[in-house]
Each structure stands twice: as C-alpha cells, then as structure tokens.
Amino acid sequence: MKMNYLIKYLLLLIPAFFYSKAFTQSKDLVEKENELIALNSKIDYKLRLALSKGYDSTSYNSVDHNVAVFEQAFTHLITSDPNTIDYPFNKLRDSSICVVTTAADGKMRVYNLNSWQLLTQIYQWKEKGKVYTKVTRNQKDSILLCREIYAIPVNGKRYYLPVTSTIIWPSHAMQSVAAWRINGNSLEPVTLFKNKSKKQDHIEVPFSFYNFAPKIKDSLLAFISYDNLQKKVYIPCVNEKGLFTQRYFIYEVKDGCLELTQTGPHP
C-alpha cells in the first residue's frame, strides 16, 4: 500500500518538475532578450553620437565594437541554447531589431538581424529532439530578410522553402525561394523546382529597387507565395523595366517535384 502511495506521489512530481524546468528556461531567455535590447540601445546611442560629430573615426570604431558585441552575444545565444527555437523573442521583434521567421510546423526558423550594420543570418532547425544551427553573413551594405518559410509535403517527404528578400545598396533587389531538406545536423539543398529545360534548387526574381525606394518596406514583402490547399507555388513575372506584372509562373506538386505547369494570374 505504501509503495502505491509513493508511486502516485512520484507521478505527481514529474509534471511539476518539467513545468518548473520549462519556467526556468523561459525566464533565462527573457533575461537574455532584455540584455540584447540593452546592447542594441547602446548601439543606437553610439551611432547617434557618431553622426552628430560628423566623420569621426573614434566614434565609428565605437559603433563597430558594439555591433560586434551584439552579434557575438546574439549568435552565441541561438547556437548554444536549443530552447530558443520555441521562444517568440517578442521584444526583439517588436523593436525591429530582429526578424524571426518560423515554419508552420515549428521545425525550421530563420533569424535576420534587421539593420545595415548587423549582417548575421542564422538558420535553425530541429529533428528527432535535437536542434541545429547554421550561421551565415550577409554582404556589407545589404539587407537580406527571410519573409516566409513554407513547409511543403512531396511524396511523403517534407521540404522547407524560405522566401528571402535581398536589397544590395544602392540599386540591386531580388526575391528568391530555395528548397531545403532537413537531414540531421545539415540542411540539404534539393533540386525541387522543374521547368521544361532544367531542375534547380532555387529561383530568383530580380526587380527594380528604385520603384520601391520611397517605400523600402514594401520591397521586403513576400511576393512569392504558396497555396497550401492547391499545393502550388506562385512566382511573380517581371517585365523589362523590372516591374511586377499581374501574371505568375505557377509550380505545382507533380511527380515528386514542383513542376512549372502554367503561367497566369494569382487567384
């Protein structure tokens, strides 16, 4: 009888233990996020100070130093703590410091530090209870932001299609979509897109940045889209002036790939 009571008591303790552990992890991430907010405020202050002094190498060196500190702290947090893949980072997102884009199934995420000075991009994914990361660096004087991550099933396998907007100052702009497959600790490119002449693992759509320059945020929207019900990817057509038309290249799931089947309007 005493053994039965002991077992019941232990069973009651198990969920309490995991709840306490999850609460502690969440609290730790809240503190880390607040530290990043404080670091970014320091960057803003140093940058305003540098601009007020005109060109002053000492001031700009101070900005560069604080940017490096922020990037190092942010990268270390994401790459060392697997719990970050489920943490919302609402303060960083609301402050426009970081764009966090997550696939609908929660298994893939991309972080973009949203600044001309902060060039780090981090891919994060999970499989079989483990979380992995891949850190890349953007080109200087560029903005590169992941806008969407579509999780698409094809022949029983799941592929991830991040849609990325790129602006390279002062004139180049494009949006791209790539196909990736999660394979343990690696993200593998997949030649999933098929047209009449070839198969490829990504599609790029260059467009005129000047037409969006007055509204730079508009140029970072997701023009490439996916219809989950119809299982179709819509790639916008661009005319000779780099302007979007009302027509799209339409790729649909067919024979184990995304095949170009027609061009037409977006429904």
PDB file of C-alpha atoms in Angstrom:
ATOM      1  CA  MET A   1       0.000   0.000   0.000  1.00  0.00           C
ATOM      2  CA  LYS A   2       2.790   2.406   0.932  1.00  0.00           C
ATOM      3  CA  MET A   3       4.502   1.606  -2.366  1.00  0.00           C
ATOM      4  CA  ASN A   4       1.345   2.576  -4.291  1.00  0.00           C
ATOM      5  CA  TYR A   5       1.191   5.925  -2.493  1.00  0.00           C
ATOM      6  CA  LEU A   6       4.874   6.505  -3.231  1.00  0.00           C
ATOM      7  CA  ILE A   7       4.375   5.794  -6.930  1.00  0.00           C
ATOM      8  CA  LYS A   8       1.381   8.158  -7.087  1.00  0.00           C
ATOM      9  CA  TYR A   9       3.400  10.849  -5.310  1.00  0.00           C
ATOM     10  CA  LEU A  10       6.278  10.488  -7.760  1.00  0.00           C
ATOM     11  CA  LEU A  11       3.880  10.653 -10.701  1.00  0.00           C
ATOM     12  CA  LEU A  12       2.541  13.938  -9.366  1.00  0.00           C
ATOM     13  CA  LEU A  13       6.058  15.316  -9.040  1.00  0.00           C
ATOM     14  CA  ILE A  14       7.088  14.540 -12.630  1.00  0.00           C
ATOM     15  CA  PRO A  15       4.892  17.156 -14.404  1.00  0.00           C
ATOM     16  CA  ALA A  16       5.718  19.693 -11.698  1.00  0.00           C
ATOM     17  CA  PHE A  17       9.424  19.110 -12.332  1.00  0.00           C
ATOM     18  CA  PHE A  18       9.116  19.644 -16.071  1.00  0.00           C
ATOM     19  CA  TYR A  19       6.919  22.716 -15.589  1.00  0.00           C
ATOM     20  CA  SER A  20       9.488  24.192 -13.195  1.00  0.00           C
ATOM     21  CA  LYS A  21      12.301  23.435 -15.642  1.00  0.00           C
ATOM     22  CA  ALA A  22      10.416  24.995 -18.572  1.00  0.00           C
ATOM     23  CA  PHE A  23       9.604  28.081 -16.484  1.00  0.00           C
ATOM     24  CA  THR A  24      13.276  28.488 -15.531  1.00  0.00           C
ATOM     25  CA  GLN A  25      14.374  28.144 -19.162  1.00  0.00           C
ATOM     26  CA  SER A  26      11.792  30.724 -20.275  1.00  0.00           C
ATOM     27  CA  LYS A  27      12.886  33.116 -17.521  1.00  0.00           C
ATOM     28  CA  ASP A  28      16.528  32.739 -18.589  1.00  0.00           C
ATOM     29  CA  LEU A  29      15.613  33.579 -22.191  1.00  0.00           C
ATOM     30  CA  VAL A  30      13.622  36.623 -21.076  1.00  0.00           C
ATOM     31  CA  GLU A  31      16.725  37.892 -19.268  1.00  0.00           C
ATOM     32  CA  LYS A  32      18.933  37.198 -22.288  1.00  0.00           C
ATOM     33  CA  GLU A  33      16.480  39.010 -24.557  1.00  0.00           C
ATOM     34  CA  ASN A  34      16.499  42.033 -22.240  1.00  0.00           C
ATOM     35  CA  GLU A  35      20.300  42.055 -22.345  1.00  0.00           C
ATOM     36  CA  LEU A  36      20.183  42.140 -26.157  1.00  0.00           C
ATOM     37  CA  ILE A  37      17.691  45.015 -26.071  1.00  0.00           C
ATOM     38  CA  ALA A  38      20.099  46.937 -23.817  1.00  0.00           C
ATOM     39  CA  LEU A  39      23.024  46.224 -26.154  1.00  0.00           C
ATOM     40  CA  ASN A  40      21.050  47.464 -29.142  1.00  0.00           C
ATOM     41  CA  SER A  41      20.128  50.662 -27.276  1.00  0.00           C
ATOM     42  CA  LYS A  42      23.830  51.213 -26.742  1.00  0.00           C
ATOM     43  CA  ILE A  43      24.462  50.816 -30.478  1.00  0.00           C
ATOM     44  CA  ASP A  44      21.729  53.362 -31.271  1.00  0.00           C
ATOM     45  CA  TYR A  45      23.206  55.838 -28.791  1.00  0.00           C
ATOM     46  CA  LYS A  46      26.746  55.420 -30.141  1.00  0.00           C
ATOM     47  CA  LEU A  47      25.509  55.769 -33.717  1.00  0.00           C
ATOM     48  CA  ARG A  48      23.595  58.983 -32.986  1.00  0.00           C
ATOM     49  CA  LEU A  49      26.678  60.321 -31.221  1.00  0.00           C
ATOM     50  CA  ALA A  50      28.890  59.456 -34.184  1.00  0.00           C
ATOM     51  CA  LEU A  51      26.505  61.111 -36.643  1.00  0.00           C
ATOM     52  CA  SER A  52      26.353  64.273 -34.541  1.00  0.00           C
ATOM     53  CA  LYS A  53      30.142  64.572 -34.742  1.00  0.00           C
ATOM     54  CA  GLY A  54      30.323  64.114 -38.489  1.00  0.00           C
ATOM     55  CA  TYR A  55      33.048  61.765 -39.640  1.00  0.00           C
ATOM     56  CA  ASP A  56      34.943  60.823 -36.516  1.00  0.00           C
ATOM     57  CA  SER A  57      36.873  57.549 -36.676  1.00  0.00           C
ATOM     58  CA  THR A  58      36.872  57.073 -32.909  1.00  0.00           C
ATOM     59  CA  SER A  59      33.078  57.327 -32.706  1.00  0.00           C
ATOM     60  CA  TYR A  60      32.514  54.962 -35.622  1.00  0.00           C
ATOM     61  CA  ASN A  61      35.015  52.479 -34.182  1.00  0.00           C
ATOM     62  CA  SER A  62      32.943  52.520 -31.007  1.00  0.00           C
ATOM     63  CA  VAL A  63      29.811  51.739 -33.042  1.00  0.00           C
ATOM     64  CA  ASP A  64      31.582  48.868 -34.808  1.00  0.00           C
ATOM     65  CA  HIS A  65      32.754  47.481 -31.475  1.00  0.00           C
ATOM     66  CA  ASN A  66      29.247  47.471 -30.012  1.00  0.00           C
ATOM     67  CA  VAL A  67      27.829  45.907 -33.178  1.00  0.00           C
ATOM     68  CA  ALA A  68      30.400  43.109 -32.886  1.00  0.00           C
ATOM     69  CA  VAL A  69      29.485  42.588 -29.220  1.00  0.00           C
ATOM     70  CA  PHE A  70      25.771  42.400 -30.078  1.00  0.00           C
ATOM     71  CA  GLU A  71      26.269  39.961 -32.954  1.00  0.00           C
ATOM     72  CA  GLN A  72      28.507  37.747 -30.847  1.00  0.00           C
ATOM     73  CA  ALA A  73      26.019  37.683 -27.950  1.00  0.00           C
ATOM     74  CA  PHE A  74      23.045  37.015 -30.230  1.00  0.00           C
ATOM     75  CA  THR A  75      24.826  34.285 -32.203  1.00  0.00           C
ATOM     76  CA  HIS A  76      26.044  32.589 -29.024  1.00  0.00           C
ATOM     77  CA  LEU A  77      22.525  32.593 -27.569  1.00  0.00           C
ATOM     78  CA  ILE A  78      20.903  30.999 -30.627  1.00  0.00           C
ATOM     79  CA  THR A  79      23.653  28.462 -31.292  1.00  0.00           C
ATOM     80  CA  SER A  80      24.118  27.374 -27.671  1.00  0.00           C
ATOM     81  CA  ASP A  81      20.534  27.203 -26.369  1.00  0.00           C
ATOM     82  CA  PRO A  82      18.216  24.783 -28.228  1.00  0.00           C
ATOM     83  CA  ASN A  83      15.183  26.212 -26.395  1.00  0.00           C
ATOM     84  CA  THR A  84      15.451  29.373 -28.497  1.00  0.00           C
ATOM     85  CA  ILE A  85      13.742  27.620 -31.413  1.00  0.00           C
ATOM     86  CA  ASP A  86      10.446  27.764 -29.481  1.00  0.00           C
ATOM     87  CA  TYR A  87      10.950  31.160 -27.842  1.00  0.00           C
ATOM     88  CA  PRO A  88       8.997  34.014 -29.526  1.00  0.00           C
ATOM     89  CA  PHE A  89      11.531  36.874 -28.985  1.00  0.00           C
ATOM     90  CA  ASN A  90       8.631  39.332 -28.965  1.00  0.00           C
ATOM     91  CA  LYS A  91      10.692  42.248 -27.630  1.00  0.00           C
ATOM     92  CA  LEU A  92      13.369  41.900 -30.299  1.00  0.00           C
ATOM     93  CA  ARG A  93      10.716  41.583 -32.986  1.00  0.00           C
ATOM     94  CA  ASP A  94       8.599  44.484 -31.719  1.00  0.00           C
ATOM     95  CA  SER A  95      11.728  46.669 -31.582  1.00  0.00           C
ATOM     96  CA  SER A  96      12.505  45.748 -35.221  1.00  0.00           C
ATOM     97  CA  ILE A  97      15.926  44.532 -34.115  1.00  0.00           C
ATOM     98  CA  CYS A  98      15.407  41.030 -35.416  1.00  0.00           C
ATOM     99  CA  VAL A  99      13.113  39.385 -37.929  1.00  0.00           C
ATOM    100  CA  VAL A 100      12.216  35.871 -36.767  1.00  0.00           C
ATOM    101  CA  THR A 101      10.516  33.669 -39.354  1.00  0.00           C
ATOM    102  CA  THR A 102       9.252  30.215 -38.399  1.00  0.00           C
ATOM    103  CA  ALA A 103       7.742  27.420 -40.496  1.00  0.00           C
ATOM    104  CA  ALA A 104       4.167  26.468 -39.634  1.00  0.00           C
ATOM    105  CA  ASP A 105       5.284  23.140 -38.146  1.00  0.00           C
ATOM    106  CA  GLY A 106       7.868  24.887 -35.937  1.00  0.00           C
ATOM    107  CA  LYS A 107      10.748  22.759 -37.209  1.00  0.00           C
ATOM    108  CA  MET A 108      12.656  25.454 -39.078  1.00  0.00           C
ATOM    109  CA  ARG A 109      13.378  29.072 -38.251  1.00  0.00           C
ATOM    110  CA  VAL A 110      15.468  31.899 -39.706  1.00  0.00           C
ATOM    111  CA  TYR A 111      16.785  34.890 -37.736  1.00  0.00           C
ATOM    112  CA  ASN A 112      17.776  38.108 -39.507  1.00  0.00           C
ATOM    113  CA  LEU A 113      19.275  40.995 -37.579  1.00  0.00           C
ATOM    114  CA  ASN A 114      17.404  43.882 -39.150  1.00  0.00           C
ATOM    115  CA  SER A 115      19.991  46.587 -39.696  1.00  0.00           C
ATOM    116  CA  TRP A 116      22.536  47.828 -42.219  1.00  0.00           C
ATOM    117  CA  GLN A 117      25.220  47.236 -39.596  1.00  0.00           C
ATOM    118  CA  LEU A 118      24.068  43.819 -38.342  1.00  0.00           C
ATOM    119  CA  LEU A 119      24.782  41.286 -41.060  1.00  0.00           C
ATOM    120  CA  THR A 120      24.185  37.959 -39.331  1.00  0.00           C
ATOM    121  CA  GLN A 121      21.625  35.426 -40.536  1.00  0.00           C
ATOM    122  CA  ILE A 122      21.015  32.212 -38.605  1.00  0.00           C
ATOM    123  CA  TYR A 123      19.178  29.116 -39.795  1.00  0.00           C
ATOM    124  CA  GLN A 124      17.817  26.914 -37.012  1.00  0.00           C
ATOM    125  CA  TRP A 125      16.055  23.572 -37.311  1.00  0.00           C
ATOM    126  CA  LYS A 126      15.164  20.532 -35.260  1.00  0.00           C
ATOM    127  CA  GLU A 127      14.877  16.838 -35.914  1.00  0.00           C
ATOM    128  CA  LYS A 128      14.408  13.885 -33.574  1.00  0.00           C
ATOM    129  CA  GLY A 129      14.577  16.048 -30.475  1.00  0.00           C
ATOM    130  CA  LYS A 130      17.814  17.814 -31.411  1.00  0.00           C
ATOM    131  CA  VAL A 131      18.269  21.422 -32.542  1.00  0.00           C
ATOM    132  CA  TYR A 132      20.893  22.559 -35.051  1.00  0.00           C
ATOM    133  CA  THR A 133      22.053  25.923 -36.403  1.00  0.00           C
ATOM    134  CA  LYS A 134      23.871  27.371 -39.390  1.00  0.00           C
ATOM    135  CA  VAL A 135      25.293  30.904 -39.255  1.00  0.00           C
ATOM    136  CA  THR A 136      25.838  32.990 -42.388  1.00  0.00           C
ATOM    137  CA  ARG A 137      26.926  36.574 -43.002  1.00  0.00           C
ATOM    138  CA  ASN A 138      25.265  38.976 -45.416  1.00  0.00           C
ATOM    139  CA  GLN A 139      27.138  41.142 -47.869  1.00  0.00           C
ATOM    140  CA  LYS A 140      28.065  44.559 -46.494  1.00  0.00           C
ATOM    141  CA  ASP A 141      25.643  47.382 -47.376  1.00  0.00           C
ATOM    142  CA  SER A 142      22.833  44.911 -47.891  1.00  0.00           C
ATOM    143  CA  ILE A 143      19.535  43.918 -46.358  1.00  0.00           C
ATOM    144  CA  LEU A 144      18.606  40.254 -46.504  1.00  0.00           C
ATOM    145  CA  LEU A 145      15.422  39.146 -44.769  1.00  0.00           C
ATOM    146  CA  CYS A 146      13.553  35.856 -44.760  1.00  0.00           C
ATOM    147  CA  ARG A 147       9.858  36.694 -45.148  1.00  0.00           C
ATOM    148  CA  GLU A 148       8.201  33.256 -45.098  1.00  0.00           C
ATOM    149  CA  ILE A 149       9.111  29.604 -44.673  1.00  0.00           C
ATOM    150  CA  TYR A 150       6.731  27.235 -46.431  1.00  0.00           C
ATOM    151  CA  ALA A 151       6.710  23.588 -45.317  1.00  0.00           C
ATOM    152  CA  ILE A 152       5.643  21.525 -48.332  1.00  0.00           C
ATOM    153  CA  PRO A 153       4.953  17.771 -48.384  1.00  0.00           C
ATOM    154  CA  VAL A 154       6.020  15.988 -51.574  1.00  0.00           C
ATOM    155  CA  ASN A 155       5.712  12.201 -51.883  1.00  0.00           C
ATOM    156  CA  GLY A 156       5.675  11.732 -48.130  1.00  0.00           C
ATOM    157  CA  LYS A 157       8.732  13.928 -47.544  1.00  0.00           C
ATOM    158  CA  ARG A 158       8.688  17.450 -46.126  1.00  0.00           C
ATOM    159  CA  TYR A 159      10.659  20.239 -47.764  1.00  0.00           C
ATOM    160  CA  TYR A 160      11.201  23.760 -46.479  1.00  0.00           C
ATOM    161  CA  LEU A 161      11.027  26.751 -48.804  1.00  0.00           C
ATOM    162  CA  PRO A 162      12.303  30.003 -47.251  1.00  0.00           C
ATOM    163  CA  VAL A 163      11.365  33.120 -49.231  1.00  0.00           C
ATOM    164  CA  THR A 164      14.078  35.763 -48.943  1.00  0.00           C
ATOM    165  CA  SER A 165      14.128  39.434 -49.958  1.00  0.00           C
ATOM    166  CA  THR A 166      17.521  40.924 -50.769  1.00  0.00           C
ATOM    167  CA  ILE A 167      18.470  44.562 -51.299  1.00  0.00           C
ATOM    168  CA  ILE A 168      22.081  45.403 -52.099  1.00  0.00           C
ATOM    169  CA  TRP A 169      22.561  49.140 -51.891  1.00  0.00           C
ATOM    170  CA  PRO A 170      22.130  51.214 -53.975  1.00  0.00           C
ATOM    171  CA  SER A 171      20.278  49.511 -56.812  1.00  0.00           C
ATOM    172  CA  HIS A 172      20.036  45.721 -56.765  1.00  0.00           C
ATOM    173  CA  ALA A 173      16.970  43.943 -55.418  1.00  0.00           C
ATOM    174  CA  MET A 174      15.541  40.477 -55.753  1.00  0.00           C
ATOM    175  CA  GLN A 175      13.376  37.904 -54.058  1.00  0.00           C
ATOM    176  CA  SER A 176      14.248  34.231 -54.033  1.00  0.00           C
ATOM    177  CA  VAL A 177      12.849  30.917 -52.893  1.00  0.00           C
ATOM    178  CA  ALA A 178      15.024  27.901 -52.120  1.00  0.00           C
ATOM    179  CA  ALA A 179      14.211  24.267 -51.383  1.00  0.00           C
ATOM    180  CA  TRP A 180      15.801  22.592 -48.370  1.00  0.00           C
ATOM    181  CA  ARG A 181      15.525  19.212 -46.709  1.00  0.00           C
ATOM    182  CA  ILE A 182      16.368  18.601 -43.064  1.00  0.00           C
ATOM    183  CA  ASN A 183      18.817  15.725 -42.681  1.00  0.00           C
ATOM    184  CA  GLY A 184      20.008  15.544 -39.090  1.00  0.00           C
ATOM    185  CA  ASN A 185      22.605  18.235 -38.471  1.00  0.00           C
ATOM    186  CA  SER A 186      22.567  19.513 -42.045  1.00  0.00           C
ATOM    187  CA  LEU A 187      20.252  21.470 -44.315  1.00  0.00           C
ATOM    188  CA  GLU A 188      20.492  19.977 -47.789  1.00  0.00           C
ATOM    189  CA  PRO A 189      19.530  21.882 -50.956  1.00  0.00           C
ATOM    190  CA  VAL A 190      17.084  19.942 -53.126  1.00  0.00           C
ATOM    191  CA  THR A 191      16.527  20.348 -56.875  1.00  0.00           C
ATOM    192  CA  LEU A 192      12.791  20.505 -56.335  1.00  0.00           C
ATOM    193  CA  PHE A 193      11.824  23.095 -58.982  1.00  0.00           C
ATOM    194  CA  LYS A 194      11.400  21.782 -62.516  1.00  0.00           C
ATOM    195  CA  ASN A 195      10.691  23.588 -65.776  1.00  0.00           C
ATOM    196  CA  LYS A 196      10.932  22.405 -69.385  1.00  0.00           C
ATOM    197  CA  SER A 197      14.713  22.755 -69.581  1.00  0.00           C
ATOM    198  CA  LYS A 198      16.130  22.017 -66.118  1.00  0.00           C
ATOM    199  CA  LYS A 199      15.717  21.285 -62.428  1.00  0.00           C
ATOM    200  CA  GLN A 200      17.020  23.687 -59.805  1.00  0.00           C
ATOM    201  CA  ASP A 201      17.157  24.137 -56.042  1.00  0.00           C
ATOM    202  CA  HIS A 202      16.194  27.817 -56.024  1.00  0.00           C
ATOM    203  CA  ILE A 203      14.521  30.522 -58.101  1.00  0.00           C
ATOM    204  CA  GLU A 204      15.494  34.204 -58.138  1.00  0.00           C
ATOM    205  CA  VAL A 205      13.265  37.099 -59.178  1.00  0.00           C
ATOM    206  CA  PRO A 206      15.231  40.348 -59.757  1.00  0.00           C
ATOM    207  CA  PHE A 207      13.144  43.520 -59.697  1.00  0.00           C
ATOM    208  CA  SER A 208      13.583  47.284 -59.813  1.00  0.00           C
ATOM    209  CA  PHE A 209      14.527  48.595 -56.391  1.00  0.00           C
ATOM    210  CA  TYR A 210      14.023  52.217 -57.484  1.00  0.00           C
ATOM    211  CA  ASN A 211      10.285  51.670 -57.815  1.00  0.00           C
ATOM    212  CA  PHE A 212      10.155  50.660 -54.158  1.00  0.00           C
ATOM    213  CA  ALA A 213      12.753  53.069 -52.784  1.00  0.00           C
ATOM    214  CA  PRO A 214      10.148  55.518 -51.369  1.00  0.00           C
ATOM    215  CA  LYS A 215       8.565  52.570 -49.535  1.00  0.00           C
ATOM    216  CA  ILE A 216      11.515  50.334 -48.769  1.00  0.00           C
ATOM    217  CA  LYS A 217       9.453  48.073 -46.509  1.00  0.00           C
ATOM    218  CA  ASP A 218       7.214  47.186 -49.458  1.00  0.00           C
ATOM    219  CA  SER A 219      10.221  45.786 -51.307  1.00  0.00           C
ATOM    220  CA  LEU A 220      10.711  43.319 -48.456  1.00  0.00           C
ATOM    221  CA  LEU A 221       7.227  41.800 -48.657  1.00  0.00           C
ATOM    222  CA  ALA A 222       6.781  38.191 -49.754  1.00  0.00           C
ATOM    223  CA  PHE A 223       5.811  38.357 -53.434  1.00  0.00           C
ATOM    224  CA  ILE A 224       6.494  34.640 -53.856  1.00  0.00           C
ATOM    225  CA  SER A 225       3.662  32.665 -52.275  1.00  0.00           C
ATOM    226  CA  TYR A 226       2.387  29.147 -51.687  1.00  0.00           C
ATOM    227  CA  ASP A 227      -1.210  27.909 -51.805  1.00  0.00           C
ATOM    228  CA  ASN A 228      -1.414  25.100 -49.264  1.00  0.00           C
ATOM    229  CA  LEU A 229      -4.805  23.866 -50.500  1.00  0.00           C
ATOM    230  CA  GLN A 230      -3.863  23.733 -54.176  1.00  0.00           C
ATOM    231  CA  LYS A 231      -0.222  22.771 -53.469  1.00  0.00           C
ATOM    232  CA  LYS A 232       1.022  25.472 -55.842  1.00  0.00           C
ATOM    233  CA  VAL A 233       3.898  27.954 -55.661  1.00  0.00           C
ATOM    234  CA  TYR A 234       3.392  31.332 -57.367  1.00  0.00           C
ATOM    235  CA  ILE A 235       6.483  33.115 -58.718  1.00  0.00           C
ATOM    236  CA  PRO A 236       5.751  36.683 -59.935  1.00  0.00           C
ATOM    237  CA  CYS A 237       6.586  37.642 -63.519  1.00  0.00           C
ATOM    238  CA  VAL A 238       8.638  40.820 -64.042  1.00  0.00           C
ATOM    239  CA  ASN A 239       8.647  42.979 -67.185  1.00  0.00           C
ATOM    240  CA  GLU A 240      11.662  44.524 -68.931  1.00  0.00           C
ATOM    241  CA  LYS A 241      11.555  47.513 -66.566  1.00  0.00           C
ATOM    242  CA  GLY A 242      11.819  45.308 -63.502  1.00  0.00           C
ATOM    243  CA  LEU A 243       8.184  45.858 -62.520  1.00  0.00           C
ATOM    244  CA  PHE A 244       5.871  43.125 -61.299  1.00  0.00           C
ATOM    245  CA  THR A 245       3.073  42.175 -63.672  1.00  0.00           C
ATOM    246  CA  GLN A 246      -0.269  40.547 -62.874  1.00  0.00           C
ATOM    247  CA  ARG A 247       0.986  37.158 -64.055  1.00  0.00           C
ATOM    248  CA  TYR A 248       2.819  34.375 -62.244  1.00  0.00           C
ATOM    249  CA  PHE A 249       4.824  31.288 -63.037  1.00  0.00           C
ATOM    250  CA  ILE A 250       2.827  28.539 -61.332  1.00  0.00           C
ATOM    251  CA  TYR A 251       4.626  25.500 -59.962  1.00  0.00           C
ATOM    252  CA  GLU A 252       2.616  22.617 -58.569  1.00  0.00           C
ATOM    253  CA  VAL A 253       3.434  19.371 -56.804  1.00  0.00           C
ATOM    254  CA  LYS A 254       3.768  16.733 -59.509  1.00  0.00           C
ATOM    255  CA  ASP A 255       5.849  13.556 -59.910  1.00  0.00           C
ATOM    256  CA  GLY A 256       7.974  14.180 -56.848  1.00  0.00           C
ATOM    257  CA  CYS A 257       8.823  17.806 -57.578  1.00  0.00           C
ATOM    258  CA  LEU A 258       7.398  21.304 -58.030  1.00  0.00           C
ATOM    259  CA  GLU A 259       6.835  21.481 -61.770  1.00  0.00           C
ATOM    260  CA  LEU A 260       6.131  24.602 -63.826  1.00  0.00           C
ATOM    261  CA  THR A 261       2.731  23.847 -65.321  1.00  0.00           C
ATOM    262  CA  GLN A 262       1.392  27.225 -66.447  1.00  0.00           C
ATOM    263  CA  THR A 263       1.518  30.998 -66.224  1.00  0.00           C
ATOM    264  CA  GLY A 264      -1.463  33.039 -65.154  1.00  0.00           C
ATOM    265  CA  PRO A 265      -2.977  35.344 -62.544  1.00  0.00           C
ATOM    266  CA  HIS A 266      -2.895  34.668 -58.837  1.00  0.00           C
ATOM    267  CA  PRO A 267      -6.389  33.555 -57.748  1.00  0.00           C
TER     268      PRO A 267
END
